[in-house]
Amino acid sequence: MMLAELGDLGQRRLSRARVLVVGAGGLGSPVLLYLAAAGVGTLGIIDDDAVELSNLQRQIVHGTDDVGRLKAESARDAIVAANPSTRVQAHPFRLTALNVLPLFEQYDLIIDGADNFATRYLVSDAAALLEKPCVWGSIMRFGGQVSVFWEPHGPTYRDLFPDTPLVGSAPSCGESGALGALCGSVGSVMAAEAVKLITGIGRTLLGRLLTFDALDSRWHEVRIVKDPRATSATDLTDGDLLCRTPLAPERAAEETEISPEDLRQALGARAQGARDFDLIDVREPGEHALVSIPGARLLPLAKIRSDPLLDDTPHDREVVLHCKHGPRSWEAHALLTAAGFVTVRTLAGGIIAWVNDIEPHKPRY
């Protein structure tokens, strides 16, 4: 209230505001904490995921005692502890085309901290249909981006990224890594944009994209304009359907996937000389060092991209691929198949499924 631009009027506007934060992860964490501390009256949190130990280096709204809990509920408790005056509504379910409009109608402002393309397109389209402002941010490794979208006053996410990407074409933060402090930097900007939109002060990032390179300590601004060829959203489709352009061959999943139990049996047969195949881990060395499947050979996806012939491995040799969850192994599958390998399969659910089903004593990251 000491800030002349805000004062008593700005504080009262904050106390009456209803803000929905999509995602209680790396970006949602600082956004939620700062908005609660600023005195935002109602905060909604939608996230259907559970807290994992590996999240905690960047998802500061959660603690070690919250591992296994739903993120929406864990974040709700942290916010109430920080500011009991803030009303918190936890929505521990997946955002879909069926529930997004009724949910968004309950709030004045949407903040998108989702970690996947499907949700981002869905959030942007729903906000555009309801003509609600949307603060968007994303991070990966050492880079982050922030902007404000608001139909009909300015561009939307589709003006910035008109073409929906391939499913699995970009790894998640859990697969590629993210500097924890970067989430704080980008999330703080998102919170500041929300405060400006609520109180009507300053110049927002509407029509501008702000990027941050943490390694180079450099901020950069890019202008965004509405695409004159684009048409306004009139209905919604689940983003995962829009983005579903498979990286894998058009063969039945049972022909291209192998279950953890079937892989366990195949490895046993290989140890006895009754079967011969290559088990290839396409993750990064740090991931492999943390947890691996016995008998797997590390060959990161980047190397397969540069040399899909696998060091002259015979093309008639069976190859089984795995990553953390599946997207990277599917890309490697497509590359090897295109290179002429006859029998290529992927581990369904990746090493996470292997640890859950076969070696539960191993770390799950």
GROMACS .gro file of C-alpha atoms in nm:
model
  365
    1MET     CA    1   0.000   0.000   0.000
    2MET     CA    2   0.305   0.226   0.021
    3LEU     CA    3   0.332   0.208  -0.357
    4ALA     CA    4   0.157   0.516  -0.486
    5GLU     CA    5   0.056   0.340  -0.808
    6LEU     CA    6  -0.131   0.077  -0.605
    7GLY     CA    7  -0.239   0.230  -0.276
    8ASP     CA    8  -0.564   0.144  -0.103
    9LEU     CA    9  -0.763   0.109  -0.426
   10GLY     CA   10  -0.516  -0.137  -0.574
   11GLN     CA   11  -0.514  -0.342  -0.256
   12ARG     CA   12  -0.894  -0.360  -0.253
   13ARG     CA   13  -0.892  -0.471  -0.616
   14LEU     CA   14  -0.648  -0.748  -0.529
   15SER     CA   15  -0.863  -0.861  -0.237
   16ARG     CA   16  -1.166  -0.890  -0.466
   17ALA     CA   17  -0.985  -1.066  -0.750
   18ARG     CA   18  -1.045  -1.429  -0.844
   19VAL     CA   19  -0.743  -1.586  -1.012
   20LEU     CA   20  -0.708  -1.940  -1.147
   21VAL     CA   21  -0.359  -2.089  -1.174
   22VAL     CA   22  -0.326  -2.380  -1.415
   23GLY     CA   23  -0.053  -2.606  -1.282
   24ALA     CA   24   0.093  -2.616  -0.931
   25GLY     CA   25   0.442  -2.698  -1.055
   26GLY     CA   26   0.758  -2.499  -1.116
   27LEU     CA   27   0.583  -2.184  -1.239
   28GLY     CA   28   0.263  -2.219  -1.041
   29SER     CA   29   0.459  -2.240  -0.715
   30PRO     CA   30   0.606  -1.886  -0.709
   31VAL     CA   31   0.294  -1.740  -0.875
   32LEU     CA   32   0.066  -1.883  -0.607
   33LEU     CA   33   0.289  -1.779  -0.318
   34TYR     CA   34   0.340  -1.423  -0.443
   35LEU     CA   35  -0.027  -1.367  -0.525
   36ALA     CA   36  -0.134  -1.501  -0.187
   37ALA     CA   37   0.119  -1.276  -0.017
   38ALA     CA   38  -0.006  -0.982  -0.226
   39GLY     CA   39  -0.355  -1.033  -0.086
   40VAL     CA   40  -0.541  -1.181  -0.382
   41GLY     CA   41  -0.882  -1.272  -0.241
   42THR     CA   42  -0.948  -1.601  -0.423
   43LEU     CA   43  -0.695  -1.836  -0.576
   44GLY     CA   44  -0.795  -2.143  -0.772
   45ILE     CA   45  -0.550  -2.426  -0.845
   46ILE     CA   46  -0.608  -2.692  -1.108
   47ASP     CA   47  -0.362  -2.981  -1.128
   48ASP     CA   48  -0.430  -3.355  -1.135
   49ASP     CA   49  -0.070  -3.460  -1.074
   50ALA     CA   50   0.093  -3.578  -0.751
   51VAL     CA   51   0.409  -3.442  -0.587
   52GLU     CA   52   0.727  -3.636  -0.662
   53LEU     CA   53   1.063  -3.600  -0.490
   54SER     CA   54   1.233  -3.485  -0.811
   55ASN     CA   55   0.983  -3.196  -0.836
   56LEU     CA   56   1.101  -3.025  -0.522
   57GLN     CA   57   1.410  -2.852  -0.662
   58ARG     CA   58   1.181  -2.626  -0.866
   59GLN     CA   59   0.831  -2.663  -0.718
   60ILE     CA   60   0.885  -2.467  -0.398
   61VAL     CA   61   0.523  -2.460  -0.286
   62HIS     CA   62   0.562  -2.828  -0.190
   63GLY     CA   63   0.786  -3.000   0.066
   64THR     CA   64   0.920  -3.347   0.132
   65ASP     CA   65   0.621  -3.429   0.352
   66ASP     CA   66   0.397  -3.365   0.050
   67VAL     CA   67   0.549  -3.634  -0.172
   68GLY     CA   68   0.266  -3.851  -0.301
   69ARG     CA   69  -0.003  -3.592  -0.229
   70LEU     CA   70  -0.206  -3.423  -0.501
   71LYS     CA   71  -0.032  -3.100  -0.598
   72ALA     CA   72  -0.354  -2.897  -0.591
   73GLU     CA   73  -0.418  -2.997  -0.231
   74SER     CA   74  -0.056  -2.959  -0.119
   75ALA     CA   75  -0.037  -2.613  -0.273
   76ARG     CA   76  -0.369  -2.517  -0.115
   77ASP     CA   77  -0.235  -2.599   0.232
   78ALA     CA   78   0.085  -2.401   0.171
   79ILE     CA   79  -0.111  -2.095   0.056
   80VAL     CA   80  -0.348  -2.108   0.353
   81ALA     CA   81  -0.045  -2.126   0.582
   82ALA     CA   82   0.109  -1.823   0.408
   83ASN     CA   83  -0.210  -1.614   0.409
   84PRO     CA   84  -0.519  -1.751   0.588
   85SER     CA   85  -0.722  -1.460   0.446
   86THR     CA   86  -0.691  -1.592   0.091
   87ARG     CA   87  -0.971  -1.824  -0.016
   88VAL     CA   88  -0.823  -2.121  -0.196
   89GLN     CA   89  -1.015  -2.355  -0.423
   90ALA     CA   90  -0.836  -2.676  -0.516
   91HIS     CA   91  -0.939  -2.847  -0.841
   92PRO     CA   92  -0.749  -3.179  -0.838
   93PHE     CA   93  -0.859  -3.299  -1.180
   94ARG     CA   94  -0.746  -3.287  -1.541
   95LEU     CA   95  -0.846  -2.986  -1.749
   96THR     CA   96  -1.053  -3.094  -2.050
   97ALA     CA   97  -1.267  -2.938  -2.320
   98LEU     CA   98  -1.573  -3.043  -2.121
   99ASN     CA   99  -1.487  -2.876  -1.789
  100VAL     CA  100  -1.267  -2.582  -1.891
  101LEU     CA  101  -1.538  -2.324  -1.968
  102PRO     CA  102  -1.746  -2.375  -1.651
  103LEU     CA  103  -1.424  -2.358  -1.448
  104PHE     CA  104  -1.284  -2.047  -1.617
  105GLU     CA  105  -1.617  -1.865  -1.582
  106GLN     CA  106  -1.562  -1.863  -1.204
  107TYR     CA  107  -1.246  -1.651  -1.231
  108ASP     CA  108  -1.141  -1.306  -1.352
  109LEU     CA  109  -0.789  -1.394  -1.465
  110ILE     CA  110  -0.623  -1.715  -1.587
  111ILE     CA  111  -0.255  -1.791  -1.530
  112ASP     CA  112  -0.113  -2.070  -1.744
  113GLY     CA  113   0.182  -2.252  -1.593
  114ALA     CA  114   0.112  -2.582  -1.771
  115ASP     CA  115   0.402  -2.797  -1.883
  116ASN     CA  116   0.255  -2.939  -2.205
  117PHE     CA  117   0.137  -2.804  -2.539
  118ALA     CA  118  -0.206  -2.966  -2.526
  119THR     CA  119  -0.308  -2.782  -2.210
  120ARG     CA  120  -0.163  -2.452  -2.332
  121TYR     CA  121  -0.374  -2.454  -2.648
  122LEU     CA  122  -0.683  -2.553  -2.450
  123VAL     CA  123  -0.627  -2.278  -2.191
  124SER     CA  124  -0.569  -2.013  -2.458
  125ASP     CA  125  -0.876  -2.111  -2.660
  126ALA     CA  126  -1.103  -2.120  -2.355
  127ALA     CA  127  -0.976  -1.786  -2.228
  128ALA     CA  128  -1.028  -1.638  -2.577
  129LEU     CA  129  -1.384  -1.767  -2.596
  130LEU     CA  130  -1.462  -1.608  -2.259
  131GLU     CA  131  -1.254  -1.297  -2.338
  132LYS     CA  132  -1.055  -1.338  -2.017
  133PRO     CA  133  -0.693  -1.226  -1.985
  134CYS     CA  134  -0.437  -1.505  -1.964
  135VAL     CA  135  -0.083  -1.474  -1.828
  136TRP     CA  136   0.134  -1.745  -1.983
  137GLY     CA  137   0.482  -1.867  -1.901
  138SER     CA  138   0.704  -2.162  -1.987
  139ILE     CA  139   1.050  -2.282  -1.888
  140MET     CA  140   1.294  -2.550  -1.996
  141ARG     CA  141   1.653  -2.608  -1.890
  142PHE     CA  142   1.795  -2.252  -1.859
  143GLY     CA  143   1.540  -2.059  -2.069
  144GLY     CA  144   1.201  -1.909  -1.999
  145GLN     CA  145   0.924  -1.714  -2.174
  146VAL     CA  146   0.639  -1.494  -2.049
  147SER     CA  147   0.354  -1.312  -2.223
  148VAL     CA  148  -0.005  -1.197  -2.178
  149PHE     CA  149  -0.284  -1.308  -2.411
  150TRP     CA  150  -0.624  -1.144  -2.424
  151GLU     CA  151  -0.886  -1.180  -2.694
  152PRO     CA  152  -1.010  -0.940  -2.838
  153HIS     CA  153  -0.761  -0.685  -2.704
  154GLY     CA  154  -0.447  -0.854  -2.833
  155PRO     CA  155  -0.287  -1.175  -2.957
  156THR     CA  156  -0.341  -1.522  -2.817
  157TYR     CA  157  -0.117  -1.824  -2.780
  158ARG     CA  158  -0.217  -1.938  -3.130
  159ASP     CA  159  -0.087  -1.612  -3.278
  160LEU     CA  160   0.251  -1.690  -3.123
  161PHE     CA  161   0.246  -2.064  -3.199
  162PRO     CA  162  -0.010  -2.125  -3.479
  163ASP     CA  163   0.098  -2.480  -3.559
  164THR     CA  164   0.029  -2.751  -3.303
  165PRO     CA  165   0.340  -2.965  -3.246
  166LEU     CA  166   0.392  -3.337  -3.261
  167VAL     CA  167   0.304  -3.519  -2.942
  168GLY     CA  168   0.632  -3.601  -2.770
  169SER     CA  169   0.832  -3.367  -2.993
  170ALA     CA  170   0.949  -3.172  -2.688
  171PRO     CA  171   1.048  -3.328  -2.355
  172SER     CA  172   0.896  -3.216  -2.029
  173CYS     CA  173   1.095  -3.039  -1.757
  174GLY     CA  174   1.119  -3.371  -1.577
  175GLU     CA  175   1.288  -3.522  -1.883
  176SER     CA  176   1.508  -3.231  -1.996
  177GLY     CA  177   1.576  -3.067  -1.660
  178ALA     CA  178   1.513  -2.712  -1.545
  179LEU     CA  179   1.711  -2.474  -1.328
  180GLY     CA  180   1.500  -2.435  -1.016
  181ALA     CA  181   1.575  -2.065  -0.972
  182LEU     CA  182   1.464  -2.002  -1.332
  183CYS     CA  183   1.111  -2.095  -1.227
  184GLY     CA  184   1.130  -1.824  -0.964
  185SER     CA  185   1.250  -1.565  -1.214
  186VAL     CA  186   0.981  -1.639  -1.472
  187GLY     CA  187   0.711  -1.705  -1.213
  188SER     CA  188   0.781  -1.370  -1.046
  189VAL     CA  189   0.728  -1.190  -1.377
  190MET     CA  190   0.401  -1.380  -1.425
  191ALA     CA  191   0.285  -1.276  -1.077
  192ALA     CA  192   0.377  -0.914  -1.148
  193GLU     CA  193   0.177  -0.924  -1.473
  194ALA     CA  194  -0.121  -1.060  -1.282
  195VAL     CA  195  -0.100  -0.781  -1.026
  196LYS     CA  196  -0.086  -0.519  -1.303
  197LEU     CA  197  -0.385  -0.667  -1.483
  198ILE     CA  198  -0.589  -0.685  -1.163
  199THR     CA  199  -0.509  -0.333  -1.045
  200GLY     CA  200  -0.489  -0.159  -1.384
  201ILE     CA  201  -0.139  -0.018  -1.338
  202GLY     CA  202   0.164  -0.014  -1.566
  203ARG     CA  203   0.210  -0.167  -1.910
  204THR     CA  204   0.152  -0.539  -1.940
  205LEU     CA  205   0.317  -0.789  -2.173
  206LEU     CA  206   0.010  -0.800  -2.397
  207GLY     CA  207   0.151  -0.812  -2.751
  208ARG     CA  208   0.502  -0.877  -2.626
  209LEU     CA  209   0.701  -1.192  -2.555
  210LEU     CA  210   0.967  -1.165  -2.286
  211THR     CA  211   1.237  -1.432  -2.290
  212PHE     CA  212   1.508  -1.501  -2.034
  213ASP     CA  213   1.838  -1.685  -2.078
  214ALA     CA  214   1.958  -1.768  -1.728
  215LEU     CA  215   2.297  -1.893  -1.847
  216ASP     CA  216   2.369  -1.563  -2.021
  217SER     CA  217   2.169  -1.350  -1.773
  218ARG     CA  218   1.992  -1.182  -2.062
  219TRP     CA  219   1.631  -1.072  -2.111
  220HIS     CA  220   1.499  -1.018  -2.463
  221GLU     CA  221   1.167  -0.882  -2.591
  222VAL     CA  222   0.986  -0.982  -2.909
  223ARG     CA  223   0.672  -0.815  -3.044
  224ILE     CA  224   0.367  -1.035  -3.106
  225VAL     CA  225   0.084  -0.933  -3.338
  226LYS     CA  226  -0.246  -1.098  -3.417
  227ASP     CA  227  -0.235  -1.324  -3.720
  228PRO     CA  228  -0.468  -1.160  -3.976
  229ARG     CA  229  -0.538  -1.503  -4.128
  230ALA     CA  230  -0.643  -1.657  -3.798
  231THR     CA  231  -1.008  -1.698  -3.703
  232SER     CA  232  -1.138  -1.656  -3.350
  233ALA     CA  233  -1.206  -1.970  -3.150
  234THR     CA  234  -1.570  -2.077  -3.164
  235ASP     CA  235  -1.551  -2.417  -2.993
  236LEU     CA  236  -1.306  -2.635  -2.805
  237THR     CA  237  -1.130  -2.961  -2.869
  238ASP     CA  238  -0.902  -3.131  -2.621
  239GLY     CA  239  -0.552  -3.017  -2.701
  240ASP     CA  240  -0.410  -3.367  -2.685
  241LEU     CA  241  -0.633  -3.460  -2.979
  242LEU     CA  242  -0.520  -3.155  -3.174
  243CYS     CA  243  -0.156  -3.238  -3.111
  244ARG     CA  244  -0.185  -3.611  -3.171
  245THR     CA  245   0.036  -3.665  -3.474
  246PRO     CA  246   0.218  -3.985  -3.384
  247LEU     CA  247   0.594  -4.010  -3.404
  248ALA     CA  248   0.563  -4.387  -3.417
  249PRO     CA  249   0.488  -4.599  -3.726
  250GLU     CA  250   0.124  -4.671  -3.805
  251ARG     CA  251   0.135  -5.017  -3.658
  252ALA     CA  252  -0.069  -5.150  -3.370
  253ALA     CA  253   0.071  -5.069  -3.028
  254GLU     CA  254   0.099  -5.438  -2.941
  255GLU     CA  255   0.339  -5.482  -3.232
  256THR     CA  256   0.566  -5.196  -3.134
  257GLU     CA  257   0.554  -5.197  -2.753
  258ILE     CA  258   0.675  -5.442  -2.494
  259SER     CA  259   0.547  -5.449  -2.137
  260PRO     CA  260   0.783  -5.437  -1.837
  261GLU     CA  261   0.699  -5.797  -1.749
  262ASP     CA  262   0.761  -5.919  -2.105
  263LEU     CA  263   1.092  -5.732  -2.108
  264ARG     CA  264   1.191  -5.895  -1.778
  265GLN     CA  265   1.127  -6.237  -1.929
  266ALA     CA  266   1.310  -6.144  -2.248
  267LEU     CA  267   1.614  -6.030  -2.050
  268GLY     CA  268   1.609  -6.360  -1.863
  269ALA     CA  269   1.598  -6.551  -2.190
  270ARG     CA  270   1.883  -6.336  -2.324
  271ALA     CA  271   2.094  -6.416  -2.018
  272GLN     CA  272   2.042  -6.788  -2.088
  273GLY     CA  273   2.132  -6.748  -2.455
  274ALA     CA  274   1.780  -6.824  -2.573
  275ARG     CA  275   1.718  -6.477  -2.718
  276ASP     CA  276   1.931  -6.202  -2.868
  277PHE     CA  277   1.842  -5.833  -2.882
  278ASP     CA  278   1.975  -5.490  -2.791
  279LEU     CA  279   1.815  -5.298  -2.503
  280ILE     CA  280   1.895  -4.930  -2.558
  281ASP     CA  281   1.840  -4.649  -2.308
  282VAL     CA  282   1.790  -4.324  -2.505
  283ARG     CA  283   1.797  -4.096  -2.199
  284GLU     CA  284   2.084  -3.874  -2.088
  285PRO     CA  285   2.389  -4.000  -1.893
  286GLY     CA  286   2.274  -3.835  -1.569
  287GLU     CA  287   1.938  -4.011  -1.588
  288HIS     CA  288   2.103  -4.345  -1.663
  289ALA     CA  289   2.337  -4.304  -1.366
  290LEU     CA  290   2.042  -4.238  -1.136
  291VAL     CA  291   1.843  -4.547  -1.234
  292SER     CA  292   1.883  -4.802  -1.512
  293ILE     CA  293   1.758  -5.140  -1.630
  294PRO     CA  294   2.016  -5.419  -1.597
  295GLY     CA  295   2.168  -5.497  -1.936
  296ALA     CA  296   2.061  -5.170  -2.100
  297ARG     CA  297   2.311  -4.985  -2.322
  298LEU     CA  298   2.311  -4.607  -2.296
  299LEU     CA  299   2.272  -4.432  -2.631
  300PRO     CA  300   2.119  -4.084  -2.592
  301LEU     CA  301   1.855  -3.975  -2.841
  302ALA     CA  302   2.081  -3.694  -2.967
  303LYS     CA  303   2.335  -3.952  -3.084
  304ILE     CA  304   2.066  -4.158  -3.256
  305ARG     CA  305   1.951  -3.844  -3.436
  306SER     CA  306   2.302  -3.792  -3.568
  307ASP     CA  307   2.369  -4.160  -3.643
  308PRO     CA  308   2.054  -4.375  -3.669
  309LEU     CA  309   2.263  -4.667  -3.800
  310LEU     CA  310   2.375  -4.746  -3.442
  311ASP     CA  311   2.741  -4.794  -3.526
  312ASP     CA  312   2.669  -5.040  -3.807
  313THR     CA  313   2.441  -5.262  -3.596
  314PRO     CA  314   2.281  -5.520  -3.830
  315HIS     CA  315   1.937  -5.403  -3.941
  316ASP     CA  316   1.784  -5.745  -3.880
  317ARG     CA  317   1.883  -5.739  -3.512
  318GLU     CA  318   1.595  -5.682  -3.270
  319VAL     CA  319   1.615  -5.353  -3.080
  320VAL     CA  320   1.419  -5.254  -2.769
  321LEU     CA  321   1.421  -4.886  -2.672
  322HIS     CA  322   1.327  -4.708  -2.354
  323CYS     CA  323   1.335  -4.359  -2.203
  324LYS     CA  324   1.166  -4.217  -1.893
  325HIS     CA  325   0.800  -4.226  -2.000
  326GLY     CA  326   0.797  -4.298  -2.374
  327PRO     CA  327   0.815  -3.988  -2.600
  328ARG     CA  328   1.190  -4.003  -2.663
  329SER     CA  329   1.189  -4.375  -2.731
  330TRP     CA  330   0.906  -4.328  -2.983
  331GLU     CA  331   1.114  -4.070  -3.168
  332ALA     CA  332   1.411  -4.307  -3.167
  333HIS     CA  333   1.175  -4.580  -3.289
  334ALA     CA  334   1.076  -4.368  -3.589
  335LEU     CA  335   1.440  -4.285  -3.667
  336LEU     CA  336   1.556  -4.647  -3.654
  337THR     CA  337   1.261  -4.770  -3.855
  338ALA     CA  338   1.332  -4.510  -4.122
  339ALA     CA  339   1.696  -4.621  -4.122
  340GLY     CA  340   1.592  -4.975  -4.211
  341PHE     CA  341   1.579  -5.162  -3.881
  342VAL     CA  342   1.324  -5.441  -3.911
  343THR     CA  343   1.225  -5.515  -3.549
  344VAL     CA  344   1.214  -5.215  -3.319
  345ARG     CA  345   1.005  -5.204  -3.002
  346THR     CA  346   0.966  -4.959  -2.715
  347LEU     CA  347   0.915  -5.025  -2.346
  348ALA     CA  348   0.557  -4.924  -2.261
  349GLY     CA  349   0.566  -4.655  -1.992
  350GLY     CA  350   0.945  -4.630  -1.998
  351ILE     CA  351   1.168  -4.689  -1.700
  352ILE     CA  352   0.904  -4.542  -1.468
  353ALA     CA  353   0.679  -4.838  -1.553
  354TRP     CA  354   0.975  -5.076  -1.515
  355VAL     CA  355   1.053  -4.949  -1.166
  356ASN     CA  356   0.687  -4.955  -1.063
  357ASP     CA  357   0.627  -5.310  -1.188
  358ILE     CA  358   0.963  -5.488  -1.171
  359GLU     CA  359   1.213  -5.311  -0.941
  360PRO     CA  360   1.014  -5.094  -0.698
  361HIS     CA  361   1.319  -5.061  -0.470
  362LYS     CA  362   1.493  -4.843  -0.727
  363PRO     CA  363   1.460  -4.462  -0.730
  364ARG     CA  364   1.174  -4.310  -0.927
  365TYR     CA  365   1.268  -3.968  -1.058
   0.00000   0.00000   0.00000
